[in-house]
PDB file of C-alpha atoms and ligand atoms in Angstrom:
ATOM      1  CA  MET A 173     -26.886-181.311  31.855  1.00  0.00           C
ATOM      2  CA  ALA A 174     -27.282-183.832  34.672  1.00  0.00           C
ATOM      3  CA  THR A 175     -28.960-181.195  36.822  1.00  0.00           C
ATOM      4  CA  PHE A 176     -31.317-180.269  34.040  1.00  0.00           C
ATOM      5  CA  TYR A 177     -32.311-183.894  33.582  1.00  0.00           C
ATOM      6  CA  GLY A 178     -32.619-184.250  37.331  1.00  0.00           C
ATOM      7  CA  PHE A 179     -35.000-181.315  37.270  1.00  0.00           C
ATOM      8  CA  LEU A 180     -37.009-182.876  34.430  1.00  0.00           C
ATOM      9  CA  VAL A 181     -37.238-186.162  36.262  1.00  0.00           C
ATOM     10  CA  GLY A 182     -38.303-184.358  39.424  1.00  0.00           C
ATOM     11  CA  LEU A 183     -41.001-182.628  37.441  1.00  0.00           C
ATOM     12  CA  ALA A 184     -42.048-185.935  35.920  1.00  0.00           C
ATOM     13  CA  ILE A 185     -42.394-187.529  39.313  1.00  0.00           C
ATOM     14  CA  VAL A 186     -44.411-184.650  40.761  1.00  0.00           C
ATOM     15  CA  PHE A 187     -46.581-184.606  37.644  1.00  0.00           C
ATOM     16  CA  LEU A 188     -47.226-188.329  37.730  1.00  0.00           C
ATOM     17  CA  ALA A 189     -47.748-188.445  41.473  1.00  0.00           C
ATOM     18  CA  CYS A 190     -50.526-185.864  41.037  1.00  0.00           C
ATOM     19  CA  SER A 191     -52.162-187.537  38.058  1.00  0.00           C
ATOM     20  CA  PRO A 192     -55.066-189.804  39.035  1.00  0.00           C
ATOM     21  CA  SER A 193     -53.863-193.023  37.368  1.00  0.00           C
ATOM     22  CA  SER A 194     -50.585-193.874  35.753  1.00  0.00           C
ATOM     23  CA  SER A 195     -50.688-196.781  33.349  1.00  0.00           C
ATOM     24  CA  ALA A 196     -49.239-200.232  33.926  1.00  0.00           C
ATOM     25  CA  VAL A 197     -45.659-200.660  32.775  1.00  0.00           C
ATOM     26  CA  HIS A 198     -44.390-203.834  31.112  1.00  0.00           C
ATOM     27  CA  PHE A 199     -41.012-204.686  32.633  1.00  0.00           C
ATOM     28  CA  VAL A 200     -38.680-207.268  31.104  1.00  0.00           C
ATOM     29  CA  LEU A 201     -36.068-208.458  33.606  1.00  0.00           C
ATOM     30  CA  ILE A 202     -32.690-209.792  32.466  1.00  0.00           C
ATOM     31  CA  HIS A 203     -30.618-211.714  35.017  1.00  0.00           C
ATOM     32  CA  GLY A 204     -26.831-211.663  35.387  1.00  0.00           C
ATOM     33  CA  SER A 205     -24.208-214.389  34.935  1.00  0.00           C
ATOM     34  CA  GLY A 206     -24.944-217.777  36.440  1.00  0.00           C
ATOM     35  CA  HIS A 207     -28.376-216.598  37.546  1.00  0.00           C
ATOM     36  CA  GLY A 208     -31.827-217.023  35.993  1.00  0.00           C
ATOM     37  CA  ALA A 209     -35.351-215.641  36.092  1.00  0.00           C
ATOM     38  CA  TRP A 210     -35.520-217.093  39.632  1.00  0.00           C
ATOM     39  CA  CYS A 211     -33.414-214.245  41.026  1.00  0.00           C
ATOM     40  CA  TRP A 212     -36.245-211.786  40.334  1.00  0.00           C
ATOM     41  CA  TYR A 213     -38.898-213.518  42.467  1.00  0.00           C
ATOM     42  CA  LYS A 214     -39.069-210.724  45.058  1.00  0.00           C
ATOM     43  CA  LEU A 215     -38.869-207.796  42.676  1.00  0.00           C
ATOM     44  CA  ALA A 216     -41.357-209.302  40.203  1.00  0.00           C
ATOM     45  CA  THR A 217     -43.844-209.822  43.031  1.00  0.00           C
ATOM     46  CA  LEU A 218     -43.488-206.216  44.225  1.00  0.00           C
ATOM     47  CA  LEU A 219     -43.876-204.809  40.701  1.00  0.00           C
ATOM     48  CA  GLU A 220     -46.934-206.964  40.027  1.00  0.00           C
ATOM     49  CA  GLN A 221     -48.476-205.983  43.358  1.00  0.00           C
ATOM     50  CA  ALA A 222     -48.080-202.359  42.262  1.00  0.00           C
ATOM     51  CA  GLY A 223     -50.137-203.153  39.145  1.00  0.00           C
ATOM     52  CA  HIS A 224     -47.357-203.656  36.593  1.00  0.00           C
ATOM     53  CA  LYS A 225     -46.661-206.452  34.151  1.00  0.00           C
ATOM     54  CA  VAL A 226     -43.422-208.421  34.487  1.00  0.00           C
ATOM     55  CA  ALA A 227     -41.625-210.910  32.276  1.00  0.00           C
ATOM     56  CA  ALA A 228     -38.382-212.397  33.571  1.00  0.00           C
ATOM     57  CA  VAL A 229     -36.443-214.256  30.899  1.00  0.00           C
ATOM     58  CA  ASP A 230     -34.059-217.181  31.298  1.00  0.00           C
ATOM     59  CA  LEU A 231     -31.186-216.549  28.892  1.00  0.00           C
ATOM     60  CA  ALA A 232     -29.582-219.523  27.114  1.00  0.00           C
ATOM     61  CA  TYR A 233     -28.209-222.170  29.511  1.00  0.00           C
ATOM     62  CA  SER A 234     -29.591-220.159  32.439  1.00  0.00           C
ATOM     63  CA  GLY A 235     -32.299-220.918  34.974  1.00  0.00           C
ATOM     64  CA  ARG A 236     -34.681-223.402  33.365  1.00  0.00           C
ATOM     65  CA  ASN A 237     -33.414-222.843  29.827  1.00  0.00           C
ATOM     66  CA  GLN A 238     -32.565-226.238  28.280  1.00  0.00           C
ATOM     67  CA  VAL A 239     -29.989-225.181  25.656  1.00  0.00           C
ATOM     68  CA  PRO A 240     -26.687-227.003  26.399  1.00  0.00           C
ATOM     69  CA  LEU A 241     -23.676-224.885  27.357  1.00  0.00           C
ATOM     70  CA  GLU A 242     -21.739-226.006  24.268  1.00  0.00           C
ATOM     71  CA  PHE A 243     -24.317-224.208  22.098  1.00  0.00           C
ATOM     72  CA  VAL A 244     -23.801-220.896  23.858  1.00  0.00           C
ATOM     73  CA  HIS A 245     -20.542-219.483  22.546  1.00  0.00           C
ATOM     74  CA  THR A 246     -21.639-216.020  21.471  1.00  0.00           C
ATOM     75  CA  PHE A 247     -23.584-213.160  22.994  1.00  0.00           C
ATOM     76  CA  ASP A 248     -26.267-213.580  20.320  1.00  0.00           C
ATOM     77  CA  GLU A 249     -26.765-217.241  21.233  1.00  0.00           C
ATOM     78  CA  TYR A 250     -26.872-216.284  24.910  1.00  0.00           C
ATOM     79  CA  HIS A 251     -29.371-213.480  24.297  1.00  0.00           C
ATOM     80  CA  LYS A 252     -31.622-215.444  21.926  1.00  0.00           C
ATOM     81  CA  PRO A 253     -34.462-216.030  24.426  1.00  0.00           C
ATOM     82  CA  LEU A 254     -34.581-212.265  25.063  1.00  0.00           C
ATOM     83  CA  PHE A 255     -34.622-211.403  21.354  1.00  0.00           C
ATOM     84  CA  LYS A 256     -37.382-213.984  20.754  1.00  0.00           C
ATOM     85  CA  TYR A 257     -39.449-212.440  23.506  1.00  0.00           C
ATOM     86  CA  LEU A 258     -38.993-208.911  22.152  1.00  0.00           C
ATOM     87  CA  GLU A 259     -39.807-210.084  18.602  1.00  0.00           C
ATOM     88  CA  SER A 260     -43.047-211.625  19.860  1.00  0.00           C
ATOM     89  CA  LEU A 261     -44.354-208.342  21.273  1.00  0.00           C
ATOM     90  CA  SER A 262     -47.062-206.430  19.453  1.00  0.00           C
ATOM     91  CA  PRO A 263     -45.920-203.048  18.072  1.00  0.00           C
ATOM     92  CA  LYS A 264     -48.044-201.244  20.682  1.00  0.00           C
ATOM     93  CA  ASP A 265     -46.490-203.081  23.600  1.00  0.00           C
ATOM     94  CA  LYS A 266     -43.434-201.073  24.630  1.00  0.00           C
ATOM     95  CA  VAL A 267     -41.317-202.493  27.421  1.00  0.00           C
ATOM     96  CA  VAL A 268     -38.848-201.276  30.018  1.00  0.00           C
ATOM     97  CA  LEU A 269     -35.742-203.476  29.867  1.00  0.00           C
ATOM     98  CA  VAL A 270     -34.034-204.007  33.221  1.00  0.00           C
ATOM     99  CA  GLY A 271     -30.648-205.731  33.248  1.00  0.00           C
ATOM    100  CA  HIS A 272     -28.671-206.773  36.277  1.00  0.00           C
ATOM    101  CA  SER A 273     -24.877-207.206  36.202  1.00  0.00           C
ATOM    102  CA  TYR A 274     -23.926-209.137  33.027  1.00  0.00           C
ATOM    103  CA  GLY A 275     -27.581-208.647  31.989  1.00  0.00           C
ATOM    104  CA  GLY A 276     -26.592-205.079  31.117  1.00  0.00           C
ATOM    105  CA  TYR A 277     -25.272-206.427  27.800  1.00  0.00           C
ATOM    106  CA  GLY A 278     -28.779-207.768  27.144  1.00  0.00           C
ATOM    107  CA  VAL A 279     -30.207-204.289  27.717  1.00  0.00           C
ATOM    108  CA  SER A 280     -27.675-202.720  25.324  1.00  0.00           C
ATOM    109  CA  SER A 281     -28.384-205.351  22.650  1.00  0.00           C
ATOM    110  CA  GLY A 282     -32.130-205.013  23.155  1.00  0.00           C
ATOM    111  CA  LEU A 283     -31.972-201.225  22.768  1.00  0.00           C
ATOM    112  CA  GLU A 284     -29.771-201.499  19.681  1.00  0.00           C
ATOM    113  CA  ARG A 285     -31.889-204.143  17.936  1.00  0.00           C
ATOM    114  CA  PHE A 286     -35.409-203.185  19.026  1.00  0.00           C
ATOM    115  CA  PRO A 287     -35.327-199.451  19.833  1.00  0.00           C
ATOM    116  CA  GLU A 288     -38.938-199.092  18.685  1.00  0.00           C
ATOM    117  CA  LYS A 289     -40.108-201.668  21.231  1.00  0.00           C
ATOM    118  CA  VAL A 290     -38.338-200.244  24.259  1.00  0.00           C
ATOM    119  CA  LEU A 291     -39.587-197.340  26.349  1.00  0.00           C
ATOM    120  CA  GLY A 292     -36.283-197.232  28.220  1.00  0.00           C
ATOM    121  CA  GLY A 293     -33.390-199.327  29.448  1.00  0.00           C
ATOM    122  CA  VAL A 294     -32.363-199.701  33.087  1.00  0.00           C
ATOM    123  CA  PHE A 295     -28.869-200.858  34.068  1.00  0.00           C
ATOM    124  CA  ALA A 296     -28.958-202.103  37.660  1.00  0.00           C
ATOM    125  CA  SER A 297     -25.466-202.634  39.065  1.00  0.00           C
ATOM    126  CA  ALA A 298     -24.861-203.668  35.479  1.00  0.00           C
ATOM    127  CA  PHE A 299     -22.257-203.405  32.773  1.00  0.00           C
ATOM    128  CA  MET A 300     -23.167-200.580  30.404  1.00  0.00           C
ATOM    129  CA  VAL A 301     -21.262-200.314  27.154  1.00  0.00           C
ATOM    130  CA  GLY A 302     -21.352-197.123  25.153  1.00  0.00           C
ATOM    131  CA  PRO A 303     -19.819-195.719  21.991  1.00  0.00           C
ATOM    132  CA  ASN A 304     -16.682-194.891  23.956  1.00  0.00           C
ATOM    133  CA  PHE A 305     -16.810-197.714  26.469  1.00  0.00           C
ATOM    134  CA  THR A 306     -16.483-201.111  24.844  1.00  0.00           C
ATOM    135  CA  LEU A 307     -16.602-204.703  25.971  1.00  0.00           C
ATOM    136  CA  GLU A 308     -12.808-204.580  26.383  1.00  0.00           C
ATOM    137  CA  ASP A 309     -13.271-201.755  28.883  1.00  0.00           C
ATOM    138  CA  THR A 310     -16.048-203.448  30.855  1.00  0.00           C
ATOM    139  CA  ASN A 311     -14.230-206.819  30.817  1.00  0.00           C
ATOM    140  CA  LYS A 312     -11.445-205.233  32.882  1.00  0.00           C
ATOM    141  CA  PHE A 313     -13.893-205.086  35.786  1.00  0.00           C
ATOM    142  CA  LEU A 314     -14.927-208.735  35.718  1.00  0.00           C
ATOM    143  CA  PRO A 315     -13.841-210.711  38.776  1.00  0.00           C
ATOM    144  CA  ARG A 316     -10.399-212.238  38.293  1.00  0.00           C
ATOM    145  CA  PRO A 317     -10.204-216.019  37.878  1.00  0.00           C
ATOM    146  CA  ASP A 318      -8.592-216.353  41.321  1.00  0.00           C
ATOM    147  CA  GLN A 319     -11.507-214.486  42.957  1.00  0.00           C
ATOM    148  CA  VAL A 320     -14.307-216.782  41.820  1.00  0.00           C
ATOM    149  CA  ASP A 321     -14.758-220.301  43.159  1.00  0.00           C
ATOM    150  CA  ASP A 322     -14.066-221.920  39.818  1.00  0.00           C
ATOM    151  CA  SER A 323     -12.903-220.653  36.459  1.00  0.00           C
ATOM    152  CA  PHE A 324     -11.571-222.683  33.554  1.00  0.00           C
ATOM    153  CA  VAL A 325     -10.830-222.173  29.912  1.00  0.00           C
ATOM    154  CA  ILE A 326     -11.968-224.529  27.157  1.00  0.00           C
ATOM    155  CA  GLY A 327     -11.537-224.389  23.400  1.00  0.00           C
ATOM    156  CA  ASP A 328     -10.401-221.313  21.623  1.00  0.00           C
ATOM    157  CA  PRO A 329     -10.397-219.978  24.441  1.00  0.00           C
ATOM    158  CA  ILE A 330     -13.797-219.926  26.093  1.00  0.00           C
ATOM    159  CA  ARG A 331     -13.843-218.977  29.744  1.00  0.00           C
ATOM    160  CA  ILE A 332     -16.355-220.769  31.957  1.00  0.00           C
ATOM    161  CA  VAL A 333     -16.976-219.497  35.477  1.00  0.00           C
ATOM    162  CA  LEU A 334     -18.787-220.780  38.562  1.00  0.00           C
ATOM    163  CA  PHE A 335     -19.923-218.291  41.178  1.00  0.00           C
ATOM    164  CA  GLY A 336     -19.724-220.810  44.000  1.00  0.00           C
ATOM    165  CA  PRO A 337     -20.677-220.486  47.681  1.00  0.00           C
ATOM    166  CA  HIS A 338     -17.607-218.581  48.869  1.00  0.00           C
ATOM    167  CA  PHE A 339     -17.639-215.973  46.121  1.00  0.00           C
ATOM    168  CA  ALA A 340     -21.426-215.600  46.359  1.00  0.00           C
ATOM    169  CA  ALA A 341     -21.418-215.140  50.141  1.00  0.00           C
ATOM    170  CA  THR A 342     -18.539-212.677  50.319  1.00  0.00           C
ATOM    171  CA  MET A 343     -18.676-210.724  47.054  1.00  0.00           C
ATOM    172  CA  LEU A 344     -22.239-210.868  45.731  1.00  0.00           C
ATOM    173  CA  TYR A 345     -24.764-211.525  48.526  1.00  0.00           C
ATOM    174  CA  GLN A 346     -23.001-210.060  51.571  1.00  0.00           C
ATOM    175  CA  ASN A 347     -25.987-207.842  52.549  1.00  0.00           C
ATOM    176  CA  SER A 348     -28.728-210.160  51.297  1.00  0.00           C
ATOM    177  CA  PRO A 349     -30.892-212.506  53.405  1.00  0.00           C
ATOM    178  CA  PRO A 350     -29.332-215.960  53.978  1.00  0.00           C
ATOM    179  CA  GLU A 351     -32.365-217.636  52.391  1.00  0.00           C
ATOM    180  CA  ASP A 352     -31.571-215.916  49.121  1.00  0.00           C
ATOM    181  CA  LEU A 353     -27.952-217.009  49.285  1.00  0.00           C
ATOM    182  CA  LYS A 354     -29.242-220.545  49.840  1.00  0.00           C
ATOM    183  CA  LEU A 355     -31.547-220.203  46.839  1.00  0.00           C
ATOM    184  CA  ALA A 356     -28.503-219.118  44.817  1.00  0.00           C
ATOM    185  CA  ASN A 357     -26.572-222.164  46.016  1.00  0.00           C
ATOM    186  CA  TYR A 358     -29.384-224.401  44.733  1.00  0.00           C
ATOM    187  CA  SER A 359     -29.891-222.504  41.475  1.00  0.00           C
ATOM    188  CA  ILE A 360     -26.682-220.938  40.122  1.00  0.00           C
ATOM    189  CA  ARG A 361     -25.260-222.608  37.016  1.00  0.00           C
ATOM    190  CA  LEU A 362     -21.963-222.362  35.162  1.00  0.00           C
ATOM    191  CA  THR A 363     -21.680-219.334  32.962  1.00  0.00           C
ATOM    192  CA  GLN A 364     -19.589-218.163  30.063  1.00  0.00           C
ATOM    193  CA  ILE A 365     -17.635-214.939  29.707  1.00  0.00           C
ATOM    194  CA  PHE A 366     -17.736-213.585  26.162  1.00  0.00           C
ATOM    195  CA  ARG A 367     -14.764-211.745  24.724  1.00  0.00           C
ATOM    196  CA  GLY A 368     -13.035-210.980  21.446  1.00  0.00           C
ATOM    197  CA  ASP A 369     -13.975-209.282  18.169  1.00  0.00           C
ATOM    198  CA  LEU A 370     -17.241-211.109  17.554  1.00  0.00           C
ATOM    199  CA  ALA A 371     -18.500-210.422  21.085  1.00  0.00           C
ATOM    200  CA  ASN A 372     -17.501-206.779  20.673  1.00  0.00           C
ATOM    201  CA  ARG A 373     -19.423-206.481  17.412  1.00  0.00           C
ATOM    202  CA  GLU A 374     -22.488-208.213  18.847  1.00  0.00           C
ATOM    203  CA  ILE A 375     -22.920-205.677  21.606  1.00  0.00           C
ATOM    204  CA  ARG A 376     -21.797-202.558  19.724  1.00  0.00           C
ATOM    205  CA  VAL A 377     -24.236-199.672  20.100  1.00  0.00           C
ATOM    206  CA  THR A 378     -25.011-196.827  17.687  1.00  0.00           C
ATOM    207  CA  LYS A 379     -26.325-193.321  17.979  1.00  0.00           C
ATOM    208  CA  GLU A 380     -29.092-194.036  15.464  1.00  0.00           C
ATOM    209  CA  ARG A 381     -30.640-196.908  17.452  1.00  0.00           C
ATOM    210  CA  PHE A 382     -29.385-197.337  21.037  1.00  0.00           C
ATOM    211  CA  GLY A 383     -28.893-193.580  21.199  1.00  0.00           C
ATOM    212  CA  THR A 384     -32.598-192.847  20.675  1.00  0.00           C
ATOM    213  CA  VAL A 385     -33.818-194.686  23.781  1.00  0.00           C
ATOM    214  CA  PRO A 386     -33.629-193.166  27.281  1.00  0.00           C
ATOM    215  CA  ARG A 387     -31.595-195.010  29.898  1.00  0.00           C
ATOM    216  CA  ALA A 388     -31.257-195.128  33.656  1.00  0.00           C
ATOM    217  CA  TYR A 389     -28.538-196.440  35.957  1.00  0.00           C
ATOM    218  CA  VAL A 390     -29.402-197.871  39.383  1.00  0.00           C
ATOM    219  CA  ALA A 391     -26.294-198.140  41.516  1.00  0.00           C
ATOM    220  CA  GLY A 392     -25.891-200.294  44.598  1.00  0.00           C
ATOM    221  CA  LEU A 393     -23.571-198.410  46.920  1.00  0.00           C
ATOM    222  CA  GLU A 394     -22.156-201.511  48.627  1.00  0.00           C
ATOM    223  CA  ASP A 395     -21.602-203.436  45.424  1.00  0.00           C
ATOM    224  CA  LYS A 396     -18.207-205.177  45.619  1.00  0.00           C
ATOM    225  CA  ILE A 397     -18.174-206.393  42.005  1.00  0.00           C
ATOM    226  CA  ILE A 398     -19.324-203.415  39.963  1.00  0.00           C
ATOM    227  CA  THR A 399     -18.123-200.988  42.612  1.00  0.00           C
ATOM    228  CA  PRO A 400     -19.364-197.375  42.835  1.00  0.00           C
ATOM    229  CA  ASP A 401     -16.118-196.280  41.104  1.00  0.00           C
ATOM    230  CA  VAL A 402     -16.763-198.579  38.162  1.00  0.00           C
ATOM    231  CA  GLN A 403     -20.427-197.528  38.060  1.00  0.00           C
ATOM    232  CA  ARG A 404     -19.372-193.876  37.939  1.00  0.00           C
ATOM    233  CA  ALA A 405     -16.874-194.529  35.139  1.00  0.00           C
ATOM    234  CA  MET A 406     -19.585-196.089  32.962  1.00  0.00           C
ATOM    235  CA  ILE A 407     -22.084-193.354  33.847  1.00  0.00           C
ATOM    236  CA  LYS A 408     -19.550-190.680  32.961  1.00  0.00           C
ATOM    237  CA  SER A 409     -18.651-192.299  29.666  1.00  0.00           C
ATOM    238  CA  THR A 410     -22.231-192.737  28.383  1.00  0.00           C
ATOM    239  CA  PRO A 411     -24.431-190.627  30.660  1.00  0.00           C
ATOM    240  CA  PRO A 412     -27.904-192.040  31.235  1.00  0.00           C
ATOM    241  CA  GLN A 413     -30.833-189.648  31.696  1.00  0.00           C
ATOM    242  CA  VAL A 414     -31.561-190.887  35.214  1.00  0.00           C
ATOM    243  CA  VAL A 415     -29.164-192.056  37.913  1.00  0.00           C
ATOM    244  CA  ARG A 416     -30.374-193.535  41.208  1.00  0.00           C
ATOM    245  CA  GLU A 417     -28.296-194.798  44.106  1.00  0.00           C
ATOM    246  CA  ILE A 418     -29.458-197.329  46.669  1.00  0.00           C
ATOM    247  CA  GLU A 419     -27.696-197.274  50.008  1.00  0.00           C
ATOM    248  CA  GLY A 420     -26.875-200.599  51.585  1.00  0.00           C
ATOM    249  CA  ALA A 421     -27.440-202.525  48.340  1.00  0.00           C
ATOM    250  CA  ASP A 422     -24.867-205.226  47.627  1.00  0.00           C
ATOM    251  CA  HIS A 423     -24.376-206.507  44.079  1.00  0.00           C
ATOM    252  CA  MET A 424     -27.638-208.489  44.370  1.00  0.00           C
ATOM    253  CA  ILE A 425     -29.761-205.368  44.616  1.00  0.00           C
ATOM    254  CA  MET A 426     -32.968-207.358  43.996  1.00  0.00           C
ATOM    255  CA  PHE A 427     -32.288-209.445  47.115  1.00  0.00           C
ATOM    256  CA  SER A 428     -30.701-206.892  49.438  1.00  0.00           C
ATOM    257  CA  LYS A 429     -33.018-203.922  48.702  1.00  0.00           C
ATOM    258  CA  PRO A 430     -36.039-205.235  46.765  1.00  0.00           C
ATOM    259  CA  GLN A 431     -38.559-202.603  47.901  1.00  0.00           C
ATOM    260  CA  GLU A 432     -36.248-199.649  47.209  1.00  0.00           C
ATOM    261  CA  PHE A 433     -35.326-201.175  43.868  1.00  0.00           C
ATOM    262  CA  ALA A 434     -39.001-201.640  42.912  1.00  0.00           C
ATOM    263  CA  ASN A 435     -39.900-198.080  43.952  1.00  0.00           C
ATOM    264  CA  ASN A 436     -37.022-196.689  41.905  1.00  0.00           C
ATOM    265  CA  LEU A 437     -37.962-198.748  38.853  1.00  0.00           C
ATOM    266  CA  ILE A 438     -41.552-197.532  38.958  1.00  0.00           C
ATOM    267  CA  GLU A 439     -40.426-193.895  39.171  1.00  0.00           C
ATOM    268  CA  ILE A 440     -37.864-194.412  36.419  1.00  0.00           C
ATOM    269  CA  ALA A 441     -40.495-195.964  34.129  1.00  0.00           C
ATOM    270  CA  GLU A 442     -42.736-192.949  34.749  1.00  0.00           C
ATOM    271  CA  SER A 443     -39.940-190.601  33.720  1.00  0.00           C
ATOM    272  CA  PHE A 444     -39.304-192.712  30.584  1.00  0.00           C
ATOM    273  CA  GLU A 445     -42.947-192.214  29.653  1.00  0.00           C
ATOM    274  CA  LEU A 446     -42.489-188.482  29.998  1.00  0.00           C
ATOM    275  CA  PHE A 447     -39.299-188.487  27.902  1.00  0.00           C
ATOM    276  CA  GLY A 448     -41.290-190.393  25.269  1.00  0.00           C
ATOM    277  CA  LEU A 449     -43.977-187.691  25.246  1.00  0.00           C
ATOM    278  CA  GLY A 450     -41.317-185.021  24.872  1.00  0.00           C
ATOM    279  CA  GLY A 451     -39.873-186.587  21.716  1.00  0.00           C
ATOM    280  CA  ARG A 452     -36.220-187.294  21.135  1.00  0.00           C
ATOM    281  CA  PRO A 453     -34.958-184.545  18.895  1.00  0.00           C
ATOM    282  CA  HIS A 454     -31.297-184.948  19.719  1.00  0.00           C
ATOM    283  CA  GLY A 455     -31.050-188.570  20.717  1.00  0.00           C
ATOM    284  CA  TYR A 456     -29.823-189.362  24.171  1.00  0.00           C
ATOM    285  CA  ALA A 457     -26.554-191.158  24.407  1.00  0.00           C
ATOM    286  CA  PHE A 458     -23.968-189.059  22.700  1.00  0.00           C
TER     287      PHE A 458
HETATM  288  C1  LIG Y 147     -13.402-191.389  24.350  1.00  0.00           C
HETATM  289  O1  LIG Y 147     -12.266-192.033  24.895  1.00  0.00           O
HETATM  290  C2  LIG Y 147     -11.048-191.460  24.543  1.00  0.00           C
HETATM  291  C3  LIG Y 147      -9.950-192.331  25.089  1.00  0.00           C
HETATM  292  O2  LIG Y 147     -10.196-192.712  26.410  1.00  0.00           O
HETATM  293  C4  LIG Y 147     -11.001-190.005  25.074  1.00  0.00           C
HETATM  294  O3  LIG Y 147      -9.797-189.416  24.685  1.00  0.00           O
HETATM  295  C5  LIG Y 147     -12.184-189.238  24.514  1.00  0.00           C
HETATM  296  O4  LIG Y 147     -12.216-187.948  25.066  1.00  0.00           O
HETATM  297  C6  LIG Y 147     -13.489-189.936  24.811  1.00  0.00           C
HETATM  298  N1  LIG Y 147     -14.600-189.261  24.163  1.00  0.00           N
HETATM  299  C7  LIG Y 147     -15.726-188.968  24.804  1.00  0.00           C
HETATM  300  C8  LIG Y 147     -16.788-188.319  23.990  1.00  0.00           C
HETATM  301  O5  LIG Y 147     -15.912-189.221  25.977  1.00  0.00           O
HETATM  302  C1  LIG Y 148     -23.700-225.207  47.004  1.00  0.00           C
HETATM  303  O1  LIG Y 148     -23.117-225.535  48.239  1.00  0.00           O
HETATM  304  C2  LIG Y 148     -22.402-226.763  48.258  1.00  0.00           C
HETATM  305  C3  LIG Y 148     -21.947-227.008  49.688  1.00  0.00           C
HETATM  306  O2  LIG Y 148     -21.176-225.947  50.161  1.00  0.00           O
HETATM  307  C4  LIG Y 148     -21.261-226.698  47.269  1.00  0.00           C
HETATM  308  O3  LIG Y 148     -20.561-227.930  47.210  1.00  0.00           O
HETATM  309  C5  LIG Y 148     -21.792-226.360  45.873  1.00  0.00           C
HETATM  310  O4  LIG Y 148     -20.714-226.161  44.996  1.00  0.00           O
HETATM  311  C6  LIG Y 148     -22.619-225.094  45.948  1.00  0.00           C
HETATM  312  N1  LIG Y 148     -23.155-224.783  44.617  1.00  0.00           N
HETATM  313  C7  LIG Y 148     -23.178-223.530  44.120  1.00  0.00           C
HETATM  314  C8  LIG Y 148     -23.708-223.379  42.744  1.00  0.00           C
HETATM  315  O5  LIG Y 148     -22.817-222.576  44.769  1.00  0.00           O
END
């Protein structure tokens, strides 16, 4: 199966490379925990320079989003800015959703709620739930409280985490330029980890919706948080149609390998367009 898809994607790339003009893709970029739209500044520039359209969202209490942390206790509240953006799109405007790290839950939710608006979903060193791989499973791979610089529980219980300078330098940004680590130091905010029954329900995916949209996984091979083993487990459980690996990429793939990441995204989007042309008789995910 994987080989067959690999062949199809190869064909797609050859086909598109030979065609005189491929159309502009509309990418929607979803940041990970503690981060914001700011983390995409390099990748967004590269994609735009290649002629594509890019929207990077700030999720609730992230980046420049003004919603207070105490109003962000569920995945749906956290993902609201993304849902609003997708709702605002015209029916003709299909997007490629790209989620990094915890932003993978945004991709899953976006595919499940707006399958008709999404050309394909890309999980970049991201958590990818599937019908047989739930939030409980992915939560096992979150950094432990003693690994991050700060982690505390409030309320019932709600876990708040800070990816401070030590954790960022050693576990997230170890291959990235020091300027980007400095940007993170100035920009990272507290973040919430969602768990429990409600969170599980909010990101549940179905064959009828999520399962009709093609997906890709982009794996950073030097990722210390969502390690290659964890990436492979998620890929095996809910196989995406395209898998790409980027050598030398740390967890912050958009900082450590921006050009390779951009090139891969453009090729992946081209293969999504081809899958779209081919129809989806059997669905994809199951
Ligand atoms: C789903 O997970 C269960 C338990 O891990 C396993 O026994 C089963 O084979 C899995 N099904 C698929 C389709 O992967
Ligand atoms: C930024 O660095 C300073 C100095 O090391 C530190 O006190 C602060 O917690 C850091 N902030 C973040 C978000 O990493």
